[in-house]
Amino acid sequence: MFQNRRRILIPLFLLLLAAVCVYIYYAFYQPLTLELQSKKRELQSEEKLIEALESQMGKTPSKPVIATNNLQQRLPVKPMTDQLLLDFEKIELLSNSTITEMNFTDGEVKEEANLLEDAKKEETNTANNSQADEQTTDQEKKKVQGEADTTAVPEVLPAGIEKISAQLTVESDSYAEMETFLAELEQQIRILNIEQLTFDGPEELDKLEGTDEPLVYDVTVAAYYMPELLSLMQDVPKVDTPNPAKKEDPFVKIND
């Protein structure tokens, strides 16, 4: 009887052991194996992504791309005379003044060495002229000396910068409006420099009689630009020009 029980228990034990092994395989080993395979696939995908990013970074330029639109509103890469004309027109309206004449001159800035050489030549010529003219009176000598002392120093700017000058003849009803015109010039976004201002005040007789004569003055304004930066031409600010009036005859006037 013991042998019969033994024959029954051994197969049951083996069957139970096999069931435990199967349970352990499906409950623990197989999930771990699947998770490990999933992690390997993720690792391979990450490695491929890193390789793609590295290759893309190698193709792109190392220098950062900077938009220069705002900077070129102050210092453009071309003269932008059209924008200057519009700015002058706005300043006319704000200051209640009228620009009766306008001339533009464009020129490169001389290098400092050339300017110094020109200054030395001018001093040498002045000295020679002073020594040659021995019959000049003391008053004339003082006048020549004063003019030599007040000679304007040539403007020296960084290399690559050029300037365009505008000679304006302006009429304003009063001195206050002339001040407004000049102040508006200096407050523009673009870098402008008032190089020269000349005007004649009203005569004493006009002041006493109270006649209102317009104040006429000449202003020389300099604007600067950098034409060597051709790579930034695509960032040049757009000129907001008004729409055309579409007049067949520009001199037609409407009578009231």
GROMACS .gro file of C-alpha atoms in nm:
model
  256
    1MET     CA    1   0.000   0.000   0.000
    2PHE     CA    2   0.290   0.231   0.077
    3GLN     CA    3   0.430   0.167  -0.266
    4ASN     CA    4   0.099   0.251  -0.428
    5ARG     CA    5   0.081   0.580  -0.235
    6ARG     CA    6   0.439   0.653  -0.334
    7ARG     CA    7   0.356   0.591  -0.697
    8ILE     CA    8   0.074   0.843  -0.673
    9LEU     CA    9   0.263   1.113  -0.476
   10ILE     CA   10   0.568   1.121  -0.702
   11PRO     CA   11   0.376   1.208  -1.018
   12LEU     CA   12   0.171   1.464  -0.825
   13PHE     CA   13   0.488   1.623  -0.688
   14LEU     CA   14   0.642   1.638  -1.034
   15LEU     CA   15   0.324   1.785  -1.175
   16LEU     CA   16   0.313   2.047  -0.898
   17LEU     CA   17   0.680   2.130  -0.955
   18ALA     CA   18   0.617   2.173  -1.325
   19ALA     CA   19   0.320   2.398  -1.252
   20VAL     CA   20   0.534   2.615  -1.021
   21CYS     CA   21   0.802   2.643  -1.286
   22VAL     CA   22   0.547   2.742  -1.547
   23TYR     CA   23   0.400   3.002  -1.310
   24ILE     CA   24   0.742   3.150  -1.234
   25TYR     CA   25   0.826   3.169  -1.604
   26TYR     CA   26   0.507   3.351  -1.706
   27ALA     CA   27   0.473   3.559  -1.390
   28PHE     CA   28   0.833   3.685  -1.352
   29TYR     CA   29   1.080   3.576  -1.620
   30GLN     CA   30   0.877   3.651  -1.933
   31PRO     CA   31   0.774   4.009  -1.827
   32LEU     CA   32   1.134   4.087  -1.740
   33THR     CA   33   1.249   3.955  -2.078
   34LEU     CA   34   0.989   4.161  -2.264
   35GLU     CA   35   1.080   4.474  -2.067
   36LEU     CA   36   1.448   4.419  -2.140
   37GLN     CA   37   1.379   4.387  -2.511
   38SER     CA   38   1.167   4.702  -2.500
   39LYS     CA   39   1.446   4.894  -2.329
   40LYS     CA   40   1.693   4.776  -2.590
   41ARG     CA   41   1.468   4.901  -2.870
   42GLU     CA   42   1.429   5.237  -2.695
   43LEU     CA   43   1.805   5.262  -2.655
   44GLN     CA   44   1.858   5.193  -3.024
   45SER     CA   45   1.599   5.457  -3.117
   46GLU     CA   46   1.765   5.715  -2.891
   47GLU     CA   47   2.106   5.639  -3.040
   48LYS     CA   48   1.972   5.688  -3.392
   49LEU     CA   49   1.807   6.014  -3.289
   50ILE     CA   50   2.132   6.142  -3.135
   51GLU     CA   51   2.322   6.053  -3.453
   52ALA     CA   52   2.066   6.239  -3.665
   53LEU     CA   53   2.087   6.548  -3.443
   54GLU     CA   54   2.467   6.544  -3.446
   55SER     CA   55   2.476   6.520  -3.824
   56GLN     CA   56   2.225   6.804  -3.855
   57MET     CA   57   2.421   7.023  -3.615
   58GLY     CA   58   2.734   6.958  -3.817
   59LYS     CA   59   2.565   7.095  -4.131
   60THR     CA   60   2.423   7.411  -3.971
   61PRO     CA   61   2.654   7.714  -3.930
   62SER     CA   62   2.803   7.769  -3.589
   63LYS     CA   63   2.731   8.145  -3.592
   64PRO     CA   64   2.392   8.245  -3.450
   65VAL     CA   65   2.143   8.403  -3.688
   66ILE     CA   66   2.055   8.755  -3.570
   67ALA     CA   67   1.778   8.969  -3.720
   68THR     CA   68   1.910   9.321  -3.780
   69ASN     CA   69   1.585   9.498  -3.869
   70ASN     CA   70   1.583   9.709  -3.552
   71LEU     CA   71   1.954   9.785  -3.577
   72GLN     CA   72   1.922   9.895  -3.939
   73GLN     CA   73   1.656  10.146  -3.843
   74ARG     CA   74   1.943  10.333  -3.675
   75LEU     CA   75   2.229  10.241  -3.909
   76PRO     CA   76   2.117  10.081  -4.239
   77VAL     CA   77   2.338   9.917  -4.501
   78LYS     CA   78   2.228  10.153  -4.778
   79PRO     CA   79   2.157  10.530  -4.788
   80MET     CA   80   1.776  10.499  -4.762
   81THR     CA   81   1.720  10.848  -4.905
   82ASP     CA   82   1.351  10.771  -4.966
   83GLN     CA   83   1.301  10.714  -4.594
   84LEU     CA   84   1.491  11.035  -4.516
   85LEU     CA   85   1.256  11.230  -4.743
   86LEU     CA   86   0.954  11.088  -4.561
   87ASP     CA   87   1.112  11.165  -4.223
   88PHE     CA   88   1.179  11.525  -4.328
   89GLU     CA   89   0.819  11.558  -4.445
   90LYS     CA   90   0.690  11.439  -4.106
   91ILE     CA   91   0.921  11.683  -3.928
   92GLU     CA   92   0.780  11.963  -4.146
   93LEU     CA   93   0.429  11.887  -4.023
   94LEU     CA   94   0.527  11.849  -3.658
   95SER     CA   95   0.720  12.179  -3.650
   96ASN     CA   96   0.488  12.377  -3.878
   97SER     CA   97   0.784  12.452  -4.104
   98THR     CA   98   0.846  12.431  -4.478
   99ILE     CA   99   1.150  12.288  -4.655
  100THR     CA  100   1.195  12.507  -4.962
  101GLU     CA  101   1.511  12.345  -5.095
  102MET     CA  102   1.681  12.009  -5.044
  103ASN     CA  103   2.008  11.872  -5.184
  104PHE     CA  104   2.174  11.537  -5.111
  105THR     CA  105   2.547  11.465  -5.134
  106ASP     CA  106   2.696  11.121  -5.084
  107GLY     CA  107   3.060  11.049  -5.004
  108GLU     CA  108   3.288  10.803  -4.829
  109VAL     CA  109   3.451  10.893  -4.502
  110LYS     CA  110   3.824  10.954  -4.534
  111GLU     CA  111   4.065  10.750  -4.332
  112GLU     CA  112   4.237  10.916  -4.039
  113ALA     CA  113   4.584  10.899  -4.195
  114ASN     CA  114   4.468  11.088  -4.505
  115LEU     CA  115   4.296  11.347  -4.289
  116LEU     CA  116   4.609  11.409  -4.084
  117GLU     CA  117   4.815  11.442  -4.401
  118ASP     CA  118   4.567  11.691  -4.545
  119ALA     CA  119   4.573  11.889  -4.220
  120LYS     CA  120   4.954  11.903  -4.225
  121LYS     CA  121   4.953  12.023  -4.586
  122GLU     CA  122   4.699  12.290  -4.499
  123GLU     CA  123   4.909  12.410  -4.204
  124THR     CA  124   5.221  12.419  -4.426
  125ASN     CA  125   5.041  12.620  -4.694
  126THR     CA  126   4.908  12.861  -4.433
  127ALA     CA  127   5.256  12.913  -4.286
  128ASN     CA  128   5.408  12.970  -4.630
  129ASN     CA  129   5.142  13.219  -4.722
  130SER     CA  130   5.192  13.404  -4.395
  131GLN     CA  131   5.568  13.431  -4.448
  132ALA     CA  132   5.537  13.536  -4.812
  133ASP     CA  133   5.298  13.822  -4.737
  134GLU     CA  134   5.534  14.058  -4.550
  135GLN     CA  135   5.331  14.374  -4.618
  136THR     CA  136   5.017  14.258  -4.436
  137THR     CA  137   4.900  14.490  -4.159
  138ASP     CA  138   4.871  14.376  -3.796
  139GLN     CA  139   4.494  14.370  -3.816
  140GLU     CA  140   4.496  14.146  -4.123
  141LYS     CA  141   4.748  13.913  -3.955
  142LYS     CA  142   4.519  13.876  -3.655
  143LYS     CA  143   4.228  13.801  -3.889
  144VAL     CA  144   4.426  13.531  -4.074
  145GLN     CA  145   4.535  13.383  -3.740
  146GLY     CA  146   4.176  13.376  -3.617
  147GLU     CA  147   4.055  13.200  -3.930
  148ALA     CA  148   4.332  12.939  -3.896
  149ASP     CA  149   4.234  12.873  -3.534
  150THR     CA  150   3.866  12.825  -3.617
  151THR     CA  151   3.922  12.584  -3.907
  152ALA     CA  152   3.681  12.289  -3.871
  153VAL     CA  153   3.840  11.955  -3.787
  154PRO     CA  154   3.755  11.689  -4.052
  155GLU     CA  155   3.517  11.421  -3.931
  156VAL     CA  156   3.671  11.079  -3.868
  157LEU     CA  157   3.440  10.777  -3.850
  158PRO     CA  158   3.505  10.402  -3.814
  159ALA     CA  159   3.617  10.217  -4.126
  160GLY     CA  160   3.335  10.098  -4.352
  161ILE     CA  161   3.089  10.371  -4.256
  162GLU     CA  162   2.978  10.620  -4.519
  163LYS     CA  163   2.755  10.921  -4.481
  164ILE     CA  164   2.500  11.103  -4.689
  165SER     CA  165   2.447  11.473  -4.624
  166ALA     CA  166   2.129  11.670  -4.685
  167GLN     CA  167   2.143  12.048  -4.726
  168LEU     CA  168   1.803  12.186  -4.627
  169THR     CA  169   1.668  12.538  -4.665
  170VAL     CA  170   1.380  12.575  -4.420
  171GLU     CA  171   1.125  12.842  -4.339
  172SER     CA  172   0.966  12.866  -3.994
  173ASP     CA  173   0.724  13.127  -3.863
  174SER     CA  174   0.916  13.174  -3.537
  175TYR     CA  175   1.231  13.082  -3.350
  176ALA     CA  176   1.036  12.831  -3.138
  177GLU     CA  177   0.925  12.644  -3.449
  178MET     CA  178   1.287  12.636  -3.571
  179GLU     CA  179   1.386  12.481  -3.236
  180THR     CA  180   1.109  12.224  -3.278
  181PHE     CA  181   1.234  12.138  -3.627
  182LEU     CA  182   1.590  12.085  -3.502
  183ALA     CA  183   1.475  11.888  -3.197
  184GLU     CA  184   1.268  11.654  -3.413
  185LEU     CA  185   1.574  11.592  -3.632
  186GLU     CA  186   1.777  11.487  -3.329
  187GLN     CA  187   1.499  11.261  -3.195
  188GLN     CA  188   1.472  11.044  -3.506
  189ILE     CA  189   1.530  10.669  -3.473
  190ARG     CA  190   1.799  10.681  -3.740
  191ILE     CA  191   2.129  10.833  -3.633
  192LEU     CA  192   2.133  11.189  -3.767
  193ASN     CA  193   2.388  11.461  -3.700
  194ILE     CA  194   2.326  11.834  -3.748
  195GLU     CA  195   2.658  11.942  -3.895
  196GLN     CA  196   2.583  12.307  -3.970
  197LEU     CA  197   2.314  12.564  -3.899
  198THR     CA  198   2.312  12.916  -4.044
  199PHE     CA  199   2.037  13.177  -4.026
  200ASP     CA  200   1.986  13.554  -4.017
  201GLY     CA  201   1.773  13.707  -3.745
  202PRO     CA  202   1.504  13.965  -3.820
  203GLU     CA  203   1.608  14.327  -3.863
  204GLU     CA  204   1.565  14.567  -3.571
  205LEU     CA  205   1.314  14.771  -3.770
  206ASP     CA  206   1.098  14.463  -3.826
  207LYS     CA  207   1.098  14.396  -3.451
  208LEU     CA  208   0.985  14.749  -3.374
  209GLU     CA  209   0.715  14.751  -3.639
  210GLY     CA  210   0.594  14.404  -3.538
  211THR     CA  211   0.604  14.256  -3.888
  212ASP     CA  212   0.601  13.878  -3.901
  213GLU     CA  213   0.866  13.770  -4.147
  214PRO     CA  214   0.939  13.394  -4.174
  215LEU     CA  215   1.269  13.277  -4.033
  216VAL     CA  216   1.479  13.126  -4.313
  217TYR     CA  217   1.774  12.906  -4.221
  218ASP     CA  218   2.004  12.645  -4.377
  219VAL     CA  219   2.064  12.310  -4.207
  220THR     CA  220   2.315  12.043  -4.306
  221VAL     CA  221   2.215  11.700  -4.176
  222ALA     CA  222   2.434  11.389  -4.200
  223ALA     CA  223   2.300  11.032  -4.199
  224TYR     CA  224   2.523  10.724  -4.190
  225TYR     CA  225   2.516  10.375  -4.341
  226MET     CA  226   2.742  10.068  -4.386
  227PRO     CA  227   2.738   9.947  -4.749
  228GLU     CA  228   2.997   9.673  -4.686
  229LEU     CA  229   2.748   9.452  -4.498
  230LEU     CA  230   2.585   9.313  -4.810
  231SER     CA  231   2.485   8.992  -4.631
  232LEU     CA  232   2.234   9.194  -4.423
  233MET     CA  233   2.059   9.345  -4.725
  234GLN     CA  234   1.754   9.122  -4.670
  235ASP     CA  235   1.694   9.292  -4.332
  236VAL     CA  236   1.678   9.646  -4.473
  237PRO     CA  237   1.368   9.820  -4.328
  238LYS     CA  238   1.086   9.866  -4.574
  239VAL     CA  239   0.999  10.222  -4.673
  240ASP     CA  240   0.636  10.304  -4.591
  241THR     CA  241   0.569  10.520  -4.896
  242PRO     CA  242   0.225  10.680  -4.939
  243ASN     CA  243  -0.001  10.569  -5.219
  244PRO     CA  244   0.025  10.766  -5.547
  245ALA     CA  245  -0.234  11.041  -5.599
  246LYS     CA  246  -0.283  10.934  -5.965
  247LYS     CA  247  -0.304  11.294  -6.089
  248GLU     CA  248  -0.277  11.355  -6.461
  249ASP     CA  249  -0.168  11.716  -6.397
  250PRO     CA  250   0.024  11.770  -6.071
  251PHE     CA  251  -0.029  12.150  -6.092
  252VAL     CA  252  -0.410  12.137  -6.085
  253LYS     CA  253  -0.557  12.337  -5.795
  254ILE     CA  254  -0.909  12.328  -5.657
  255ASN     CA  255  -1.061  12.677  -5.636
  256ASP     CA  256  -1.294  12.746  -5.346
   0.00000   0.00000   0.00000
